[in-house]
Amino acid sequence: MASEFDLIRRHFTRAPHHTDLAVGDDAALLAPRPGMQLVVSTDMLVAGTHFLADAEPESLGWKALAVNLSDLAAMGAEPRWAVLALALPSADEAWIADLARGFFACAAAFKVDLAGGDTTRGALNLCPTVFGEVPTGQALLRSGARPGDDLWISGQPGRAALGLAHLRRETSLAAAREDCLLALHRPQPRVELGLALRGLASAMLDVSDGLLGDLGHILACSGVGAVVDEAALPLAPLLATGADPALVRRCLLAGGDDYELLFTAPPAGRDQLEALGRSLCLPLHRIGQITDQATTLLLRDTHGRYSPVAAVGYDHFR
Ligand SMILES: [Mg+2]
């Protein structure tokens, strides 16, 4: 019977495109292009915490890399390399082959080389580290928001949380069930949008723990406040699923796992951003404004009334 080491070598080795020395030696050799800063991020996925232990392995492989690439997208960085540390409870070859297929589908879609990794026997745990590049000084940070900037969100936040609620039988979705499950299992890192926002956005992050909670990070890092305009939130497509309106609202404002980009930009960039959304076929919603009231987050309802909100997101240690 093949060892886990052989299985990993069989299923996790692909010819590299832009790596000087990849899987097979003691370490990888990576060369960022001249004028570029290396952008590095790691995000661990643990069975029972981030996914169910019986999760479908091909989607899991995709998602493990995709959520890491989302962090590069949030910095305006171009993905280049990944390394993967993997703990597996058993050497199930069919399972490993499916995991690898999903991982490499995502790697191919975003032109990422797997440059190395490690595998060990243990509770199921996937820990990719990703490396990207950004022209020196052009990375988009959480700290750049200024009073008067518009607040934008990409795509359709809330779908992944609705998909999860469906799987947990907390709701049944009459429509768009597949879209919600795809958002949960195969998130699309907004890499192209992140690159296009260099020089346009003033601050950015990816929404992994919920829109309001992650917005709180921008407010804290930038020392600003924000008003979120409920009428501008993309609620209608979620309500069309037939789910309970209160659940829909909670999924949109506090649901994680969609990996959309939340960013701020000066109002002078509105036309350019609307054109950008059209050219990428990705809706960009202008959902509010940055204020000078440090870290105060207000919701303006459809009657024009303001109410303060606690930034609510997912905190692993809460
Ligand atoms: Mg992030």
mmCIF file of C-alpha atoms and ligand atoms in Angstrom:
data_model
loop_
_atom_site.group_PDB
_atom_site.id
_atom_site.type_symbol
_atom_site.label_atom_id
_atom_site.label_comp_id
_atom_site.label_asym_id
_atom_site.label_seq_id
_atom_site.Cartn_x
_atom_site.Cartn_y
_atom_site.Cartn_z
ATOM 1 C CA MET A 1 0.000 0.000 0.000
ATOM 2 C CA ALA A 2 1.287 3.461 -0.933
ATOM 3 C CA SER A 3 2.498 5.675 1.908
ATOM 4 C CA GLU A 4 0.894 9.063 2.493
ATOM 5 C CA PHE A 5 4.149 10.557 1.255
ATOM 6 C CA ASP A 6 3.824 8.714 -2.071
ATOM 7 C CA LEU A 7 0.175 9.730 -2.358
ATOM 8 C CA ILE A 8 1.005 13.368 -1.844
ATOM 9 C CA ARG A 9 3.810 13.147 -4.377
ATOM 10 C CA ARG A 10 1.473 11.462 -6.854
ATOM 11 C CA HIS A 11 -1.426 13.884 -6.457
ATOM 12 C CA PHE A 12 0.129 17.170 -5.396
ATOM 13 C CA THR A 13 2.927 17.556 -7.924
ATOM 14 C CA ARG A 14 2.359 19.717 -11.012
ATOM 15 C CA ALA A 15 4.883 21.345 -13.360
ATOM 16 C CA PRO A 16 5.536 24.880 -12.048
ATOM 17 C CA HIS A 17 5.129 27.921 -14.303
ATOM 18 C CA HIS A 18 7.091 30.603 -12.507
ATOM 19 C CA THR A 19 8.965 28.859 -9.673
ATOM 20 C CA ASP A 20 12.745 28.412 -9.793
ATOM 21 C CA LEU A 21 12.659 25.250 -7.679
ATOM 22 C CA ALA A 22 9.430 23.684 -6.394
ATOM 23 C CA VAL A 23 8.192 20.428 -4.778
ATOM 24 C CA GLY A 24 10.964 17.863 -4.239
ATOM 25 C CA ASP A 25 13.848 19.716 -2.577
ATOM 26 C CA ASP A 26 14.210 20.878 1.028
ATOM 27 C CA ALA A 27 12.737 24.297 0.239
ATOM 28 C CA ALA A 28 11.327 26.239 -2.702
ATOM 29 C CA LEU A 29 13.123 29.090 -4.477
ATOM 30 C CA LEU A 30 10.867 32.018 -5.386
ATOM 31 C CA ALA A 31 11.900 35.190 -7.191
ATOM 32 C CA PRO A 32 9.535 38.174 -7.063
ATOM 33 C CA ARG A 33 9.759 40.319 -10.190
ATOM 34 C CA PRO A 34 11.764 43.574 -10.008
ATOM 35 C CA GLY A 35 9.884 46.463 -8.398
ATOM 36 C CA MET A 36 7.451 44.133 -6.616
ATOM 37 C CA GLN A 37 6.767 43.513 -2.940
ATOM 38 C CA LEU A 38 6.013 39.974 -1.818
ATOM 39 C CA VAL A 39 2.538 39.709 -0.166
ATOM 40 C CA VAL A 40 2.165 36.680 2.120
ATOM 41 C CA SER A 41 -0.906 35.292 3.870
ATOM 42 C CA THR A 42 -1.960 32.066 5.553
ATOM 43 C CA ASP A 43 -5.428 30.877 6.522
ATOM 44 C CA MET A 44 -6.014 27.477 8.143
ATOM 45 C CA LEU A 45 -9.115 25.336 7.587
ATOM 46 C CA VAL A 46 -9.851 22.927 10.437
ATOM 47 C CA ALA A 47 -12.439 20.113 10.256
ATOM 48 C CA GLY A 48 -15.278 20.833 12.667
ATOM 49 C CA THR A 49 -14.466 24.563 12.850
ATOM 50 C CA HIS A 50 -14.419 25.689 9.198
ATOM 51 C CA PHE A 51 -16.047 22.739 7.479
ATOM 52 C CA LEU A 52 -17.824 19.486 8.331
ATOM 53 C CA ALA A 53 -15.531 16.445 8.536
ATOM 54 C CA ASP A 54 -17.586 14.733 5.811
ATOM 55 C CA ALA A 55 -17.253 17.723 3.443
ATOM 56 C CA GLU A 56 -16.911 16.887 -0.224
ATOM 57 C CA PRO A 57 -13.097 16.837 -0.833
ATOM 58 C CA GLU A 58 -12.987 18.452 -4.287
ATOM 59 C CA SER A 59 -14.837 21.549 -3.044
ATOM 60 C CA LEU A 60 -12.712 21.562 0.084
ATOM 61 C CA GLY A 61 -9.535 21.630 -2.023
ATOM 62 C CA TRP A 62 -10.893 24.567 -4.041
ATOM 63 C CA LYS A 63 -12.049 26.467 -0.973
ATOM 64 C CA ALA A 64 -8.803 25.993 0.981
ATOM 65 C CA LEU A 65 -6.864 27.821 -1.720
ATOM 66 C CA ALA A 66 -9.640 30.249 -2.689
ATOM 67 C CA VAL A 67 -10.025 31.759 0.789
ATOM 68 C CA ASN A 68 -6.273 32.345 0.920
ATOM 69 C CA LEU A 69 -6.232 33.976 -2.516
ATOM 70 C CA SER A 70 -9.046 36.218 -1.318
ATOM 71 C CA ASP A 71 -6.641 37.733 1.210
ATOM 72 C CA LEU A 72 -4.199 38.530 -1.608
ATOM 73 C CA ALA A 73 -7.059 40.042 -3.641
ATOM 74 C CA ALA A 74 -7.911 42.223 -0.650
ATOM 75 C CA MET A 75 -4.389 43.700 -0.772
ATOM 76 C CA GLY A 76 -4.547 44.364 -4.532
ATOM 77 C CA ALA A 77 -1.924 41.641 -5.032
ATOM 78 C CA GLU A 78 -1.446 39.213 -7.908
ATOM 79 C CA PRO A 79 -1.300 35.574 -6.711
ATOM 80 C CA ARG A 80 1.898 33.695 -7.669
ATOM 81 C CA TRP A 81 2.678 30.791 -5.354
ATOM 82 C CA ALA A 82 1.241 28.606 -2.605
ATOM 83 C CA VAL A 83 2.604 26.038 -0.188
ATOM 84 C CA LEU A 84 0.279 23.574 1.520
ATOM 85 C CA ALA A 85 0.559 21.955 4.950
ATOM 86 C CA LEU A 86 -1.881 19.091 5.292
ATOM 87 C CA ALA A 87 -2.857 16.822 8.200
ATOM 88 C CA LEU A 88 -4.874 13.759 7.173
ATOM 89 C CA PRO A 89 -6.459 11.118 9.409
ATOM 90 C CA SER A 90 -5.866 8.348 6.846
ATOM 91 C CA ALA A 91 -4.337 7.694 3.453
ATOM 92 C CA ASP A 92 -7.553 7.421 1.432
ATOM 93 C CA GLU A 93 -6.260 7.738 -2.118
ATOM 94 C CA ALA A 94 -9.584 8.543 -3.794
ATOM 95 C CA TRP A 95 -10.243 11.275 -1.221
ATOM 96 C CA ILE A 96 -6.765 12.786 -1.659
ATOM 97 C CA ALA A 97 -7.108 12.691 -5.457
ATOM 98 C CA ASP A 98 -10.425 14.607 -5.214
ATOM 99 C CA LEU A 99 -8.949 17.153 -2.809
ATOM 100 C CA ALA A 100 -6.002 17.697 -5.159
ATOM 101 C CA ARG A 101 -8.322 18.095 -8.178
ATOM 102 C CA GLY A 102 -10.212 20.914 -6.467
ATOM 103 C CA PHE A 103 -7.054 22.584 -5.174
ATOM 104 C CA PHE A 104 -5.384 22.554 -8.593
ATOM 105 C CA ALA A 105 -8.540 23.724 -10.368
ATOM 106 C CA CYS A 106 -8.357 26.855 -8.227
ATOM 107 C CA ALA A 107 -4.564 27.107 -8.702
ATOM 108 C CA ALA A 108 -4.987 26.930 -12.497
ATOM 109 C CA ALA A 109 -7.815 29.484 -12.500
ATOM 110 C CA PHE A 110 -5.618 32.031 -10.704
ATOM 111 C CA LYS A 111 -2.197 31.001 -12.164
ATOM 112 C CA VAL A 112 -0.739 29.857 -8.855
ATOM 113 C CA ASP A 113 2.188 27.397 -8.588
ATOM 114 C CA LEU A 114 2.209 24.960 -5.682
ATOM 115 C CA ALA A 115 5.817 25.410 -4.592
ATOM 116 C CA GLY A 116 5.972 22.984 -1.672
ATOM 117 C CA GLY A 117 4.302 21.711 1.444
ATOM 118 C CA ASP A 118 4.198 19.139 4.174
ATOM 119 C CA THR A 119 1.896 16.283 5.107
ATOM 120 C CA THR A 120 1.370 14.469 8.369
ATOM 121 C CA ARG A 121 -1.113 12.069 9.945
ATOM 122 C CA GLY A 122 -3.538 13.862 12.250
ATOM 123 C CA ALA A 123 -6.970 15.425 12.563
ATOM 124 C CA LEU A 124 -8.049 16.792 9.160
ATOM 125 C CA ASN A 125 -6.516 20.226 8.729
ATOM 126 C CA LEU A 126 -5.545 22.175 5.600
ATOM 127 C CA CYS A 127 -3.196 25.112 5.877
ATOM 128 C CA PRO A 128 -2.168 26.824 2.634
ATOM 129 C CA THR A 129 0.180 29.794 2.657
ATOM 130 C CA VAL A 130 -0.012 32.028 -0.395
ATOM 131 C CA PHE A 131 2.475 34.442 -1.916
ATOM 132 C CA GLY A 132 1.560 37.265 -4.265
ATOM 133 C CA GLU A 133 3.129 40.372 -5.691
ATOM 134 C CA VAL A 134 2.182 44.025 -5.671
ATOM 135 C CA PRO A 135 4.150 46.979 -7.095
ATOM 136 C CA THR A 136 6.124 48.446 -4.191
ATOM 137 C CA GLY A 137 3.985 50.869 -2.181
ATOM 138 C CA GLN A 138 0.700 50.122 -3.993
ATOM 139 C CA ALA A 139 -0.847 47.511 -1.664
ATOM 140 C CA LEU A 140 -4.353 48.395 -0.472
ATOM 141 C CA LEU A 141 -4.488 48.506 3.332
ATOM 142 C CA ARG A 142 -7.290 48.653 5.907
ATOM 143 C CA SER A 143 -5.954 51.958 7.202
ATOM 144 C CA GLY A 144 -6.543 54.218 4.179
ATOM 145 C CA ALA A 145 -10.244 55.178 4.572
ATOM 146 C CA ARG A 146 -10.946 58.921 4.907
ATOM 147 C CA PRO A 147 -14.113 60.813 5.965
ATOM 148 C CA GLY A 148 -16.262 61.463 2.893
ATOM 149 C CA ASP A 149 -15.133 58.303 1.086
ATOM 150 C CA ASP A 150 -17.850 56.060 -0.300
ATOM 151 C CA LEU A 151 -18.226 52.523 1.027
ATOM 152 C CA TRP A 152 -18.555 49.738 -1.553
ATOM 153 C CA ILE A 153 -19.135 45.982 -1.528
ATOM 154 C CA SER A 154 -18.705 43.604 -4.468
ATOM 155 C CA GLY A 155 -21.019 40.848 -5.623
ATOM 156 C CA GLN A 156 -23.743 39.326 -3.474
ATOM 157 C CA PRO A 157 -22.774 38.985 0.192
ATOM 158 C CA GLY A 158 -25.064 36.755 2.281
ATOM 159 C CA ARG A 159 -25.400 33.846 -0.125
ATOM 160 C CA ALA A 160 -22.867 31.575 1.609
ATOM 161 C CA ALA A 161 -24.517 32.090 5.003
ATOM 162 C CA LEU A 162 -27.928 31.343 3.478
ATOM 163 C CA GLY A 163 -26.475 28.190 1.927
ATOM 164 C CA LEU A 164 -25.147 27.133 5.319
ATOM 165 C CA ALA A 165 -28.515 27.872 6.982
ATOM 166 C CA HIS A 166 -30.107 25.665 4.325
ATOM 167 C CA LEU A 167 -27.687 22.792 5.040
ATOM 168 C CA ARG A 168 -28.417 23.156 8.746
ATOM 169 C CA ARG A 169 -32.159 23.019 7.959
ATOM 170 C CA GLU A 170 -32.682 26.458 9.544
ATOM 171 C CA THR A 171 -34.423 27.570 6.357
ATOM 172 C CA SER A 172 -35.455 26.090 3.057
ATOM 173 C CA LEU A 173 -34.583 27.979 -0.090
ATOM 174 C CA ALA A 174 -37.273 28.013 -2.753
ATOM 175 C CA ALA A 175 -34.960 29.602 -5.334
ATOM 176 C CA ALA A 176 -31.248 30.176 -5.936
ATOM 177 C CA ARG A 177 -30.354 27.227 -3.699
ATOM 178 C CA GLU A 178 -27.520 26.161 -6.015
ATOM 179 C CA ASP A 179 -26.108 29.712 -6.128
ATOM 180 C CA CYS A 180 -26.041 29.855 -2.337
ATOM 181 C CA LEU A 181 -24.398 26.426 -2.008
ATOM 182 C CA LEU A 182 -21.831 27.333 -4.686
ATOM 183 C CA ALA A 183 -21.013 30.553 -2.818
ATOM 184 C CA LEU A 184 -20.456 28.469 0.312
ATOM 185 C CA HIS A 185 -18.465 25.612 -1.239
ATOM 186 C CA ARG A 186 -16.688 27.274 -4.183
ATOM 187 C CA PRO A 187 -16.095 30.908 -3.233
ATOM 188 C CA GLN A 188 -14.624 33.062 -5.999
ATOM 189 C CA PRO A 189 -11.708 35.184 -4.776
ATOM 190 C CA ARG A 190 -12.119 38.646 -6.346
ATOM 191 C CA VAL A 191 -8.559 38.745 -7.666
ATOM 192 C CA GLU A 192 -9.292 40.665 -10.861
ATOM 193 C CA LEU A 193 -11.290 43.288 -8.969
ATOM 194 C CA GLY A 194 -8.542 43.636 -6.360
ATOM 195 C CA LEU A 195 -5.953 44.325 -9.056
ATOM 196 C CA ALA A 196 -8.223 46.858 -10.794
ATOM 197 C CA LEU A 197 -8.805 48.740 -7.522
ATOM 198 C CA ARG A 198 -5.143 49.664 -7.076
ATOM 199 C CA GLY A 199 -5.033 53.441 -7.212
ATOM 200 C CA LEU A 200 -8.865 53.669 -7.016
ATOM 201 C CA ALA A 201 -9.729 52.294 -3.565
ATOM 202 C CA SER A 202 -8.465 53.980 -0.402
ATOM 203 C CA ALA A 203 -8.902 50.977 1.962
ATOM 204 C CA MET A 204 -9.974 47.382 1.417
ATOM 205 C CA LEU A 205 -10.452 43.963 2.983
ATOM 206 C CA ASP A 206 -12.212 40.748 2.093
ATOM 207 C CA VAL A 207 -15.382 39.832 3.971
ATOM 208 C CA SER A 208 -14.724 36.490 5.632
ATOM 209 C CA ASP A 209 -16.473 36.994 8.980
ATOM 210 C CA GLY A 210 -19.443 39.227 8.065
ATOM 211 C CA LEU A 211 -19.939 42.629 6.433
ATOM 212 C CA LEU A 212 -20.457 44.729 9.567
ATOM 213 C CA GLY A 213 -17.808 42.909 11.620
ATOM 214 C CA ASP A 214 -15.179 43.244 8.907
ATOM 215 C CA LEU A 215 -16.174 46.874 8.286
ATOM 216 C CA GLY A 216 -15.316 47.389 11.951
ATOM 217 C CA HIS A 217 -11.688 46.481 11.113
ATOM 218 C CA ILE A 218 -11.492 49.250 8.483
ATOM 219 C CA LEU A 219 -13.008 51.756 10.945
ATOM 220 C CA ALA A 220 -10.538 50.783 13.684
ATOM 221 C CA CYS A 221 -7.477 50.739 11.419
ATOM 222 C CA SER A 222 -8.397 54.012 9.680
ATOM 223 C CA GLY A 223 -9.711 55.834 12.778
ATOM 224 C CA VAL A 224 -13.013 56.711 11.061
ATOM 225 C CA GLY A 225 -16.739 55.924 11.333
ATOM 226 C CA ALA A 226 -19.310 54.836 8.761
ATOM 227 C CA VAL A 227 -22.984 55.067 7.852
ATOM 228 C CA VAL A 228 -24.398 52.023 6.055
ATOM 229 C CA ASP A 229 -27.484 52.788 3.988
ATOM 230 C CA GLU A 230 -29.931 49.875 4.254
ATOM 231 C CA ALA A 231 -31.763 50.916 1.091
ATOM 232 C CA ALA A 232 -28.528 50.456 -0.873
ATOM 233 C CA LEU A 233 -27.848 46.928 0.359
ATOM 234 C CA PRO A 234 -28.395 44.142 -2.210
ATOM 235 C CA LEU A 235 -31.221 42.482 -0.246
ATOM 236 C CA ALA A 236 -33.675 41.777 -3.064
ATOM 237 C CA PRO A 237 -31.835 38.802 -4.655
ATOM 238 C CA LEU A 238 -31.571 37.158 -1.217
ATOM 239 C CA LEU A 239 -35.247 37.795 -0.412
ATOM 240 C CA ALA A 240 -36.101 36.155 -3.745
ATOM 241 C CA THR A 241 -34.820 32.853 -2.305
ATOM 242 C CA GLY A 242 -37.966 32.729 -0.164
ATOM 243 C CA ALA A 243 -35.990 32.667 3.110
ATOM 244 C CA ASP A 244 -37.298 34.522 6.152
ATOM 245 C CA PRO A 245 -36.546 38.280 5.789
ATOM 246 C CA ALA A 246 -34.971 38.515 9.272
ATOM 247 C CA LEU A 247 -32.618 35.636 8.445
ATOM 248 C CA VAL A 248 -31.793 37.182 5.059
ATOM 249 C CA ARG A 249 -30.897 40.497 6.688
ATOM 250 C CA ARG A 250 -28.703 38.743 9.259
ATOM 251 C CA CYS A 251 -26.948 36.692 6.559
ATOM 252 C CA LEU A 252 -26.238 39.820 4.526
ATOM 253 C CA LEU A 253 -24.968 41.970 7.396
ATOM 254 C CA ALA A 254 -23.244 39.365 9.580
ATOM 255 C CA GLY A 255 -22.848 36.178 7.527
ATOM 256 C CA GLY A 256 -19.320 35.173 6.640
ATOM 257 C CA ASP A 257 -17.710 33.046 3.965
ATOM 258 C CA ASP A 258 -18.650 34.990 0.804
ATOM 259 C CA TYR A 259 -15.201 36.517 0.324
ATOM 260 C CA GLU A 260 -16.509 39.635 -1.373
ATOM 261 C CA LEU A 261 -14.330 42.767 -1.264
ATOM 262 C CA LEU A 262 -15.393 45.629 0.999
ATOM 263 C CA PHE A 263 -13.618 48.861 0.086
ATOM 264 C CA THR A 264 -13.691 52.623 0.371
ATOM 265 C CA ALA A 265 -13.008 55.145 -2.385
ATOM 266 C CA PRO A 266 -13.289 58.914 -2.842
ATOM 267 C CA PRO A 267 -16.596 59.994 -4.530
ATOM 268 C CA ALA A 268 -14.609 61.264 -7.541
ATOM 269 C CA GLY A 269 -14.105 57.621 -8.521
ATOM 270 C CA ARG A 270 -17.825 56.691 -8.749
ATOM 271 C CA ASP A 271 -18.132 56.683 -12.555
ATOM 272 C CA GLN A 272 -14.915 54.720 -12.938
ATOM 273 C CA LEU A 273 -16.032 52.140 -10.359
ATOM 274 C CA GLU A 274 -19.437 51.705 -11.983
ATOM 275 C CA ALA A 275 -17.730 51.166 -15.351
ATOM 276 C CA LEU A 276 -15.326 48.713 -13.719
ATOM 277 C CA GLY A 277 -18.188 46.651 -12.271
ATOM 278 C CA ARG A 278 -19.810 46.480 -15.724
ATOM 279 C CA SER A 279 -16.559 45.452 -17.422
ATOM 280 C CA LEU A 280 -15.974 42.666 -14.857
ATOM 281 C CA CYS A 281 -19.674 41.607 -14.930
ATOM 282 C CA LEU A 282 -19.544 41.914 -11.145
ATOM 283 C CA PRO A 283 -22.011 44.232 -9.389
ATOM 284 C CA LEU A 284 -20.357 46.857 -7.184
ATOM 285 C CA HIS A 285 -22.788 48.278 -4.612
ATOM 286 C CA ARG A 286 -22.240 51.716 -3.057
ATOM 287 C CA ILE A 287 -23.671 51.029 0.392
ATOM 288 C CA GLY A 288 -22.645 53.969 2.539
ATOM 289 C CA GLN A 289 -20.126 56.564 3.510
ATOM 290 C CA ILE A 290 -17.147 57.029 5.781
ATOM 291 C CA THR A 291 -17.527 59.653 8.528
ATOM 292 C CA ASP A 292 -15.158 61.423 10.900
ATOM 293 C CA GLN A 293 -16.859 59.893 14.008
ATOM 294 C CA ALA A 294 -14.109 57.438 14.871
ATOM 295 C CA THR A 295 -15.263 53.786 14.946
ATOM 296 C CA THR A 296 -18.985 54.722 15.156
ATOM 297 C CA LEU A 297 -21.013 52.494 12.853
ATOM 298 C CA LEU A 298 -24.543 53.672 12.053
ATOM 299 C CA LEU A 299 -27.263 52.001 10.000
ATOM 300 C CA ARG A 300 -29.651 54.336 8.148
ATOM 301 C CA ASP A 301 -32.971 52.545 7.621
ATOM 302 C CA THR A 302 -35.311 53.030 4.686
ATOM 303 C CA HIS A 303 -37.179 55.786 6.629
ATOM 304 C CA GLY A 304 -33.950 57.775 7.087
ATOM 305 C CA ARG A 305 -33.613 56.904 10.785
ATOM 306 C CA TYR A 306 -30.158 56.191 12.170
ATOM 307 C CA SER A 307 -29.332 53.482 14.661
ATOM 308 C CA PRO A 308 -25.936 52.506 16.080
ATOM 309 C CA VAL A 309 -24.831 48.931 15.492
ATOM 310 C CA ALA A 310 -22.259 46.825 17.224
ATOM 311 C CA ALA A 311 -19.860 45.416 14.656
ATOM 312 C CA VAL A 312 -20.956 41.790 14.555
ATOM 313 C CA GLY A 313 -18.824 39.108 13.017
ATOM 314 C CA TYR A 314 -17.401 35.713 13.728
ATOM 315 C CA ASP A 315 -14.731 35.626 16.439
ATOM 316 C CA HIS A 316 -13.195 32.181 16.953
ATOM 317 C CA PHE A 317 -12.420 32.832 20.611
ATOM 318 C CA ARG A 318 -15.671 34.513 21.607
HETATM 319 MG MG MG B 1 -8.985 38.698 5.001
#
